[in-house]
Amino acid sequence: MFSKFLVKTFIKDNENFKTNSKVRDKFGFLGGIVGIIVNLILFSIKFVVGIFSNSLAVTADAFNNLSDVFSSVVTIIGFKLAAKPADDDHPYGHGRIEYISALIVSVLVLLVGFSFVKSSISRIIHPVTIKFQWIPTLLILISISFKLWLSKFNGYLAKLINSSALKASSVDALSDCFTSGTVVISLILSQWISFPLDGTMGLIVAIFILYSGFQLSKETLNTLLGEKPSSELVKNIESEVLSYPNILGVHDLLIHSYGPNKCLASIHAEVPSTLSLVEVHNIIDKAENEISRKFNVHLVIHMDPINLDQKEISITKDILSDVLKSFPCVTEMTDLRLVGSGDDKNVLFNITTDDTLSKKYKSEIDLINDINKEIKLKNINFSTVITINKNK
């Protein structure tokens, strides 16, 4: 409830974040400012407690919060730069800078983790007596509640505007809850245990920090390298294109992300070859505009004229059926379509395979290549687009 209150209070036009990059920028700025305030408060509390109790684990946790302050600053800068409009050098905008800022945050987390691994090992070798006090311990417990709220707040913003940078901040804040909890355990048990628990718990804290940084780095790098689009978006675009009249099928959907809410997509739409170019253009043009607005993508649809000549389809089907007899792992052929006519045509079809596929072929591509080789042996000059389905 308080998260929604903050959004409504400081972002008046908060419902327009999908279409207005400036509004989205305000969400990132709000998340960064709140993170800075909360982490500065927590750093001050934990640093004083660490000095007062002579606990390296507490001091390590304090400087982890200080690094989160810098992370929040990086997040704000990342949002500002990502919101810059497209220019000659970057025709698709600067949206990926937000991913880079998330990567910087994860690197900062890793640096803090490595630093305190070294300090914790030194404290294990050369232990120091910890002074336990209830008040400092209670202050750390209160700081955990702050971090839990901050994690939920950043998670709420991240989900709302689909932000990897804010998601990184959310995960980082949640991991801090676990590390602070470990510190509290160290302080309480130090009353009865002479074992160098402070250094050991400090090492556990550092490992948590390193794990968090690694996970954030991995996720952000996957996004920068071009991870596959969500299955939900793929399904939605395909089904929406198929909903338009005279579009009989779709294939070769490609989606490229140039930052949050900045996707470029292309797809092949199969239409009857008997339609006029004007009719096809009107259908495709309408579909591109409406679907682009609905899913906030820039969609380009390529038209493939489908040959509906039943005689030619039947002949092609017989040829393919004969070819597929040489492949025992193929159990069924479906959805045969022809694009073009005569020898100059593309043949699109689906095949279903059984479990023996993996025993003979290293990949599905190898099977498709072998099928195409067999087709060429028939002296048939057409190209294929083969989709493989596996038996469930």
CSV table of C-alpha atoms in Angstrom, one decimal:
chain,number,residue,atom,x,y,z
A,1,MET,CA,0.0,0.0,0.0
A,2,PHE,CA,2.8,2.4,0.9
A,3,SER,CA,4.6,1.6,-2.4
A,4,LYS,CA,1.5,2.6,-4.3
A,5,PHE,CA,1.1,5.7,-2.2
A,6,LEU,CA,4.7,6.8,-3.1
A,7,VAL,CA,4.1,6.2,-6.8
A,8,LYS,CA,0.8,8.2,-6.8
A,9,THR,CA,2.3,11.0,-4.7
A,10,PHE,CA,5.5,11.6,-6.7
A,11,ILE,CA,4.5,10.4,-10.2
A,12,LYS,CA,1.2,12.1,-11.2
A,13,ASP,CA,0.9,10.6,-14.7
A,14,ASN,CA,2.0,7.1,-13.5
A,15,GLU,CA,-0.2,5.2,-15.8
A,16,ASN,CA,1.5,6.4,-19.0
A,17,PHE,CA,4.9,4.7,-18.4
A,18,LYS,CA,4.4,2.2,-21.4
A,19,THR,CA,4.1,5.0,-24.0
A,20,ASN,CA,6.0,7.8,-22.4
A,21,SER,CA,9.7,7.2,-21.7
A,22,LYS,CA,9.8,10.4,-19.4
A,23,VAL,CA,7.2,8.9,-17.1
A,24,ARG,CA,9.2,5.6,-17.0
A,25,ASP,CA,12.3,7.6,-16.1
A,26,LYS,CA,10.4,9.0,-13.1
A,27,PHE,CA,9.8,5.5,-11.8
A,28,GLY,CA,13.6,4.8,-12.0
A,29,PHE,CA,14.4,8.1,-10.3
A,30,LEU,CA,11.9,7.4,-7.5
A,31,GLY,CA,13.3,3.9,-6.9
A,32,GLY,CA,16.9,5.3,-6.9
A,33,ILE,CA,16.1,8.1,-4.5
A,34,VAL,CA,14.3,5.9,-2.1
A,35,GLY,CA,17.2,3.4,-2.2
A,36,ILE,CA,19.7,6.1,-1.5
A,37,ILE,CA,17.8,7.4,1.6
A,38,VAL,CA,17.1,3.9,3.1
A,39,ASN,CA,20.6,2.6,2.5
A,40,LEU,CA,22.3,5.8,4.0
A,41,ILE,CA,20.2,5.4,7.1
A,42,LEU,CA,21.1,1.7,7.4
A,43,PHE,CA,24.7,2.3,6.7
A,44,SER,CA,24.9,4.9,9.5
A,45,ILE,CA,23.1,2.5,12.0
A,46,LYS,CA,25.2,-0.6,11.2
A,47,PHE,CA,28.5,1.3,11.0
A,48,VAL,CA,28.0,2.7,14.5
A,49,VAL,CA,26.9,-0.7,15.8
A,50,GLY,CA,29.9,-2.4,14.1
A,51,ILE,CA,32.4,0.0,15.8
A,52,PHE,CA,30.6,-0.2,19.1
A,53,SER,CA,30.4,-4.0,19.2
A,54,ASN,CA,33.8,-4.5,17.5
A,55,SER,CA,32.1,-6.8,14.9
A,56,LEU,CA,33.6,-7.2,11.4
A,57,ALA,CA,30.4,-8.9,10.3
A,58,VAL,CA,28.3,-5.9,11.2
A,59,THR,CA,30.8,-3.5,9.6
A,60,ALA,CA,30.8,-5.6,6.4
A,61,ASP,CA,27.1,-5.5,6.3
A,62,ALA,CA,27.2,-1.7,6.8
A,63,PHE,CA,29.6,-1.2,3.8
A,64,ASN,CA,27.4,-3.5,1.8
A,65,ASN,CA,24.6,-0.9,2.4
A,66,LEU,CA,26.9,1.9,1.4
A,67,SER,CA,27.7,0.1,-1.9
A,68,ASP,CA,23.9,0.0,-2.4
A,69,VAL,CA,23.8,3.8,-2.2
A,70,PHE,CA,26.2,3.9,-5.2
A,71,SER,CA,24.1,1.3,-6.9
A,72,SER,CA,21.1,3.5,-6.6
A,73,VAL,CA,23.0,6.4,-8.0
A,74,VAL,CA,24.0,4.2,-11.0
A,75,THR,CA,20.4,3.2,-11.4
A,76,ILE,CA,19.3,6.8,-11.6
A,77,ILE,CA,22.0,7.7,-14.1
A,78,GLY,CA,21.1,4.6,-16.2
A,79,PHE,CA,17.5,5.6,-16.4
A,80,LYS,CA,18.4,9.1,-17.4
A,81,LEU,CA,20.7,8.0,-20.2
A,82,ALA,CA,18.4,5.2,-21.4
A,83,ALA,CA,15.6,7.7,-21.8
A,84,LYS,CA,17.6,9.7,-24.4
A,85,PRO,CA,15.9,9.8,-27.8
A,86,ALA,CA,17.2,8.0,-30.8
A,87,ASP,CA,20.0,9.7,-32.8
A,88,ASP,CA,22.0,9.0,-36.0
A,89,ASP,CA,24.4,6.7,-34.2
A,90,HIS,CA,21.7,4.9,-32.2
A,91,PRO,CA,18.6,4.8,-34.5
A,92,TYR,CA,16.8,2.4,-32.0
A,93,GLY,CA,17.4,4.6,-29.0
A,94,HIS,CA,19.5,4.1,-25.9
A,95,GLY,CA,17.3,1.7,-23.9
A,96,ARG,CA,20.0,-0.9,-23.4
A,97,ILE,CA,21.9,1.5,-21.2
A,98,GLU,CA,19.5,0.5,-18.4
A,99,TYR,CA,20.8,-3.1,-18.8
A,100,ILE,CA,24.4,-1.8,-18.6
A,101,SER,CA,23.5,0.1,-15.3
A,102,ALA,CA,22.1,-3.2,-13.9
A,103,LEU,CA,25.4,-4.9,-14.8
A,104,ILE,CA,27.4,-2.2,-13.1
A,105,VAL,CA,25.3,-2.7,-10.0
A,106,SER,CA,26.0,-6.4,-10.0
A,107,VAL,CA,29.8,-5.7,-10.4
A,108,LEU,CA,29.7,-3.4,-7.4
A,109,VAL,CA,28.0,-6.1,-5.4
A,110,LEU,CA,30.7,-8.6,-6.4
A,111,LEU,CA,33.6,-6.2,-5.5
A,112,VAL,CA,32.1,-5.7,-2.0
A,113,GLY,CA,31.8,-9.5,-1.6
A,114,PHE,CA,35.4,-10.2,-2.6
A,115,SER,CA,36.6,-7.4,-0.3
A,116,PHE,CA,34.9,-8.9,2.8
A,117,VAL,CA,35.9,-12.5,1.9
A,118,LYS,CA,39.5,-11.3,2.4
A,119,SER,CA,38.7,-9.4,5.6
A,120,SER,CA,36.7,-12.3,7.1
A,121,ILE,CA,39.4,-14.8,6.5
A,122,SER,CA,41.8,-12.5,8.2
A,123,ARG,CA,39.5,-12.2,11.2
A,124,ILE,CA,39.2,-16.0,11.4
A,125,ILE,CA,43.0,-16.3,11.5
A,126,HIS,CA,43.3,-13.4,14.0
A,127,PRO,CA,40.0,-13.4,16.0
A,128,VAL,CA,38.8,-10.4,18.1
A,129,THR,CA,36.4,-10.4,21.0
A,130,ILE,CA,32.9,-9.1,20.2
A,131,LYS,CA,30.9,-7.0,22.7
A,132,PHE,CA,27.3,-8.2,22.5
A,133,GLN,CA,24.6,-5.7,23.4
A,134,TRP,CA,20.8,-6.0,22.9
A,135,ILE,CA,20.2,-2.5,21.6
A,136,PRO,CA,22.6,-2.8,18.6
A,137,THR,CA,21.1,-6.2,17.8
A,138,LEU,CA,17.6,-4.8,17.8
A,139,LEU,CA,18.7,-1.9,15.6
A,140,ILE,CA,20.0,-4.5,13.0
A,141,LEU,CA,16.7,-6.4,13.2
A,142,ILE,CA,14.9,-3.1,12.5
A,143,SER,CA,17.2,-2.6,9.5
A,144,ILE,CA,16.2,-6.0,8.2
A,145,SER,CA,12.5,-4.8,8.1
A,146,PHE,CA,13.6,-1.7,6.2
A,147,LYS,CA,15.4,-3.9,3.6
A,148,LEU,CA,12.5,-6.2,3.2
A,149,TRP,CA,10.3,-3.3,2.4
A,150,LEU,CA,12.9,-1.8,0.0
A,151,SER,CA,13.1,-5.1,-1.8
A,152,LYS,CA,9.3,-5.3,-2.2
A,153,PHE,CA,9.2,-1.6,-3.3
A,154,ASN,CA,11.9,-2.1,-6.0
A,155,GLY,CA,10.2,-5.4,-7.0
A,156,TYR,CA,6.9,-3.6,-7.4
A,157,LEU,CA,8.4,-0.9,-9.6
A,158,ALA,CA,10.4,-3.4,-11.6
A,159,LYS,CA,7.4,-5.6,-12.4
A,160,LEU,CA,5.3,-2.5,-13.2
A,161,ILE,CA,7.7,-1.0,-15.7
A,162,ASN,CA,9.6,-4.2,-16.7
A,163,SER,CA,13.0,-2.9,-15.4
A,164,SER,CA,16.1,-5.2,-15.1
A,165,ALA,CA,17.9,-2.4,-13.1
A,166,LEU,CA,15.2,-2.1,-10.5
A,167,LYS,CA,14.8,-5.9,-10.4
A,168,ALA,CA,18.6,-6.1,-9.6
A,169,SER,CA,18.1,-3.6,-6.8
A,170,SER,CA,15.2,-5.7,-5.4
A,171,VAL,CA,17.2,-8.9,-5.4
A,172,ASP,CA,20.2,-7.1,-3.9
A,173,ALA,CA,18.0,-5.8,-1.1
A,174,LEU,CA,16.5,-9.2,-0.4
A,175,SER,CA,19.9,-10.8,-0.2
A,176,ASP,CA,20.9,-8.1,2.4
A,177,CYS,CA,18.1,-9.4,4.6
A,178,PHE,CA,19.7,-12.8,4.7
A,179,THR,CA,23.2,-11.4,5.3
A,180,SER,CA,21.9,-9.1,8.1
A,181,GLY,CA,20.1,-12.1,9.7
A,182,THR,CA,23.4,-14.0,9.7
A,183,VAL,CA,25.1,-11.0,11.5
A,184,VAL,CA,22.4,-11.0,14.2
A,185,ILE,CA,22.9,-14.7,14.8
A,186,SER,CA,26.7,-14.0,15.1
A,187,LEU,CA,26.1,-11.3,17.7
A,188,ILE,CA,23.7,-13.4,19.8
A,189,LEU,CA,25.8,-16.6,19.8
A,190,SER,CA,29.0,-14.7,20.6
A,191,GLN,CA,27.8,-14.6,24.2
A,192,TRP,CA,28.3,-18.4,24.7
A,193,ILE,CA,30.7,-19.4,21.9
A,194,SER,CA,34.5,-18.7,22.0
A,195,PHE,CA,34.9,-19.9,18.4
A,196,PRO,CA,35.9,-17.0,16.0
A,197,LEU,CA,32.2,-16.8,15.0
A,198,ASP,CA,32.4,-13.2,13.8
A,199,GLY,CA,34.9,-14.0,11.0
A,200,THR,CA,33.0,-17.1,10.0
A,201,MET,CA,29.7,-15.3,9.9
A,202,GLY,CA,31.4,-12.4,8.0
A,203,LEU,CA,32.6,-15.0,5.5
A,204,ILE,CA,29.0,-16.3,5.1
A,205,VAL,CA,27.8,-12.7,4.6
A,206,ALA,CA,30.4,-12.3,1.9
A,207,ILE,CA,29.4,-15.5,0.1
A,208,PHE,CA,25.8,-14.3,0.1
A,209,ILE,CA,26.9,-11.0,-1.4
A,210,LEU,CA,29.0,-12.8,-4.1
A,211,TYR,CA,26.2,-15.2,-5.0
A,212,SER,CA,23.8,-12.3,-5.3
A,213,GLY,CA,26.2,-10.4,-7.6
A,214,PHE,CA,26.8,-13.5,-9.7
A,215,GLN,CA,23.1,-14.1,-10.3
A,216,LEU,CA,22.5,-10.4,-11.2
A,217,SER,CA,25.5,-10.4,-13.6
A,218,LYS,CA,24.3,-13.6,-15.3
A,219,GLU,CA,20.7,-12.3,-15.7
A,220,THR,CA,21.9,-8.9,-17.1
A,221,LEU,CA,24.4,-10.4,-19.4
A,222,ASN,CA,21.8,-12.7,-20.9
A,223,THR,CA,19.7,-9.7,-21.6
A,224,LEU,CA,22.6,-7.8,-23.2
A,225,LEU,CA,23.6,-10.8,-25.3
A,226,GLY,CA,20.0,-11.2,-26.6
A,227,GLU,CA,18.1,-13.8,-24.7
A,228,LYS,CA,15.0,-15.4,-26.3
A,229,PRO,CA,11.8,-13.4,-26.0
A,230,SER,CA,9.1,-14.5,-23.5
A,231,SER,CA,6.9,-17.4,-24.7
A,232,GLU,CA,3.9,-15.3,-23.7
A,233,LEU,CA,4.8,-12.4,-26.1
A,234,VAL,CA,5.6,-14.9,-28.9
A,235,LYS,CA,2.2,-16.6,-28.4
A,236,ASN,CA,0.3,-13.3,-28.2
A,237,ILE,CA,1.8,-11.9,-31.4
A,238,GLU,CA,1.3,-15.0,-33.4
A,239,SER,CA,-2.3,-15.5,-32.3
A,240,GLU,CA,-3.1,-11.8,-32.8
A,241,VAL,CA,-1.8,-11.9,-36.4
A,242,LEU,CA,-3.8,-15.1,-37.1
A,243,SER,CA,-6.9,-13.3,-36.0
A,244,TYR,CA,-7.0,-11.1,-39.1
A,245,PRO,CA,-9.0,-12.2,-42.1
A,246,ASN,CA,-7.3,-14.2,-44.9
A,247,ILE,CA,-4.1,-14.8,-42.8
A,248,LEU,CA,-3.9,-18.6,-43.0
A,249,GLY,CA,-0.7,-19.1,-41.0
A,250,VAL,CA,2.5,-17.5,-39.6
A,251,HIS,CA,6.1,-18.4,-39.2
A,252,ASP,CA,9.6,-17.0,-38.7
A,253,LEU,CA,8.7,-14.6,-35.9
A,254,LEU,CA,11.8,-12.7,-34.8
A,255,ILE,CA,11.9,-10.3,-31.8
A,256,HIS,CA,14.8,-8.0,-31.0
A,257,SER,CA,15.0,-6.0,-27.7
A,258,TYR,CA,16.7,-2.6,-27.7
A,259,GLY,CA,15.7,-1.9,-24.2
A,260,PRO,CA,12.7,-2.2,-21.9
A,261,ASN,CA,9.5,-1.7,-24.0
A,262,LYS,CA,11.6,-1.1,-27.1
A,263,CYS,CA,11.1,-4.3,-29.2
A,264,LEU,CA,11.4,-4.7,-32.9
A,265,ALA,CA,9.6,-7.7,-34.3
A,266,SER,CA,9.1,-9.3,-37.8
A,267,ILE,CA,6.9,-12.2,-38.9
A,268,HIS,CA,5.9,-13.9,-42.1
A,269,ALA,CA,2.1,-14.0,-42.6
A,270,GLU,CA,0.7,-16.5,-45.1
A,271,VAL,CA,-2.2,-15.2,-47.3
A,272,PRO,CA,-4.0,-16.7,-50.3
A,273,SER,CA,-2.2,-16.0,-53.5
A,274,THR,CA,-5.5,-15.3,-55.2
A,275,LEU,CA,-5.9,-12.0,-53.3
A,276,SER,CA,-4.9,-8.7,-55.0
A,277,LEU,CA,-1.9,-6.8,-53.7
A,278,VAL,CA,-4.2,-4.0,-52.6
A,279,GLU,CA,-6.3,-6.4,-50.5
A,280,VAL,CA,-3.2,-7.9,-48.9
A,281,HIS,CA,-1.6,-4.6,-48.2
A,282,ASN,CA,-4.7,-3.3,-46.4
A,283,ILE,CA,-4.8,-6.4,-44.2
A,284,ILE,CA,-1.1,-6.4,-43.4
A,285,ASP,CA,-1.0,-2.6,-42.8
A,286,LYS,CA,-3.9,-2.7,-40.4
A,287,ALA,CA,-2.4,-5.7,-38.5
A,288,GLU,CA,1.0,-4.0,-38.2
A,289,ASN,CA,-0.4,-0.8,-36.7
A,290,GLU,CA,-2.9,-2.4,-34.3
A,291,ILE,CA,-0.6,-5.1,-33.0
A,292,SER,CA,2.3,-2.7,-32.6
A,293,ARG,CA,0.1,-0.4,-30.4
A,294,LYS,CA,-1.4,-3.3,-28.5
A,295,PHE,CA,1.9,-5.0,-27.4
A,296,ASN,CA,4.1,-1.9,-27.5
A,297,VAL,CA,6.4,-3.3,-30.2
A,298,HIS,CA,7.4,-2.2,-33.7
A,299,LEU,CA,6.0,-5.0,-35.8
A,300,VAL,CA,6.8,-5.6,-39.5
A,301,ILE,CA,4.8,-8.3,-41.3
A,302,HIS,CA,6.2,-10.0,-44.5
A,303,MET,CA,3.5,-11.3,-46.8
A,304,ASP,CA,3.9,-14.9,-48.1
A,305,PRO,CA,1.3,-15.8,-50.9
A,306,ILE,CA,0.1,-19.4,-50.2
A,307,ASN,CA,-0.6,-21.6,-53.2
A,308,LEU,CA,-4.1,-23.1,-52.7
A,309,ASP,CA,-3.9,-25.4,-55.8
A,310,GLN,CA,-5.0,-28.7,-54.3
A,311,LYS,CA,-3.4,-30.8,-57.1
A,312,GLU,CA,0.0,-29.2,-56.5
A,313,ILE,CA,-0.3,-29.6,-52.8
A,314,SER,CA,-1.2,-33.2,-53.2
A,315,ILE,CA,1.8,-33.9,-55.4
A,316,THR,CA,4.2,-32.1,-53.0
A,317,LYS,CA,2.7,-34.0,-50.1
A,318,ASP,CA,3.4,-37.3,-51.8
A,319,ILE,CA,7.0,-36.3,-52.5
A,320,LEU,CA,7.6,-35.3,-48.9
A,321,SER,CA,5.8,-38.4,-47.5
A,322,ASP,CA,8.1,-40.6,-49.6
A,323,VAL,CA,11.2,-38.7,-48.3
A,324,LEU,CA,10.2,-38.9,-44.7
A,325,LYS,CA,9.9,-42.7,-44.8
A,326,SER,CA,13.7,-42.7,-44.6
A,327,PHE,CA,13.5,-41.0,-41.2
A,328,PRO,CA,12.0,-43.4,-38.6
A,329,CYS,CA,12.1,-40.8,-35.9
A,330,VAL,CA,9.5,-38.7,-37.8
A,331,THR,CA,6.1,-39.9,-36.9
A,332,GLU,CA,3.8,-37.4,-38.6
A,333,MET,CA,3.8,-34.5,-41.1
A,334,THR,CA,1.2,-31.7,-40.7
A,335,ASP,CA,0.3,-28.1,-41.8
A,336,LEU,CA,1.7,-28.3,-45.3
A,337,ARG,CA,1.6,-25.0,-47.1
A,338,LEU,CA,3.1,-23.8,-50.4
A,339,VAL,CA,4.5,-20.4,-51.1
A,340,GLY,CA,4.9,-19.7,-54.8
A,341,SER,CA,4.3,-22.2,-57.6
A,342,GLY,CA,6.1,-24.6,-59.9
A,343,ASP,CA,9.8,-25.3,-59.1
A,344,ASP,CA,10.3,-21.8,-57.6
A,345,LYS,CA,8.4,-22.3,-54.3
A,346,ASN,CA,8.9,-22.6,-50.6
A,347,VAL,CA,7.3,-25.5,-48.8
A,348,LEU,CA,6.4,-25.1,-45.2
A,349,PHE,CA,5.4,-28.0,-42.9
A,350,ASN,CA,5.6,-29.4,-39.4
A,351,ILE,CA,6.9,-32.8,-38.4
A,352,THR,CA,6.5,-34.7,-35.2
A,353,THR,CA,9.4,-36.8,-33.9
A,354,ASP,CA,9.7,-39.4,-31.2
A,355,ASP,CA,12.4,-40.1,-28.6
A,356,THR,CA,14.8,-41.7,-31.1
A,357,LEU,CA,15.6,-38.3,-32.5
A,358,SER,CA,18.2,-37.6,-29.9
A,359,LYS,CA,19.8,-41.0,-30.3
A,360,LYS,CA,20.7,-40.4,-34.0
A,361,TYR,CA,21.0,-36.7,-34.3
A,362,LYS,CA,23.0,-34.2,-32.1
A,363,SER,CA,20.4,-31.5,-32.9
A,364,GLU,CA,17.2,-30.8,-34.7
A,365,ILE,CA,19.1,-28.9,-37.3
A,366,ASP,CA,21.0,-32.0,-38.3
A,367,LEU,CA,17.7,-33.8,-38.9
A,368,ILE,CA,16.4,-30.9,-41.0
A,369,ASN,CA,19.6,-30.8,-43.1
A,370,ASP,CA,19.4,-34.5,-43.8
A,371,ILE,CA,15.7,-34.2,-44.9
A,372,ASN,CA,16.7,-31.4,-47.3
A,373,LYS,CA,19.5,-33.5,-48.7
A,374,GLU,CA,17.0,-36.3,-49.4
A,375,ILE,CA,14.6,-33.8,-51.1
A,376,LYS,CA,17.4,-32.6,-53.4
A,377,LEU,CA,18.1,-36.2,-54.5
A,378,LYS,CA,14.5,-36.2,-55.9
A,379,ASN,CA,15.6,-33.4,-58.3
A,380,ILE,CA,12.9,-31.2,-56.8
A,381,ASN,CA,13.9,-27.5,-56.7
A,382,PHE,CA,12.1,-26.0,-53.7
A,383,SER,CA,13.1,-24.6,-50.4
A,384,THR,CA,11.7,-25.9,-47.1
A,385,VAL,CA,10.7,-24.3,-43.8
A,386,ILE,CA,10.4,-27.2,-41.3
A,387,THR,CA,9.1,-26.9,-37.8
A,388,ILE,CA,9.8,-29.8,-35.4
A,389,ASN,CA,7.3,-30.8,-32.8
A,390,LYS,CA,8.1,-33.5,-30.2
A,391,ASN,CA,5.6,-36.2,-28.9
A,392,LYS,CA,4.5,-35.3,-25.4
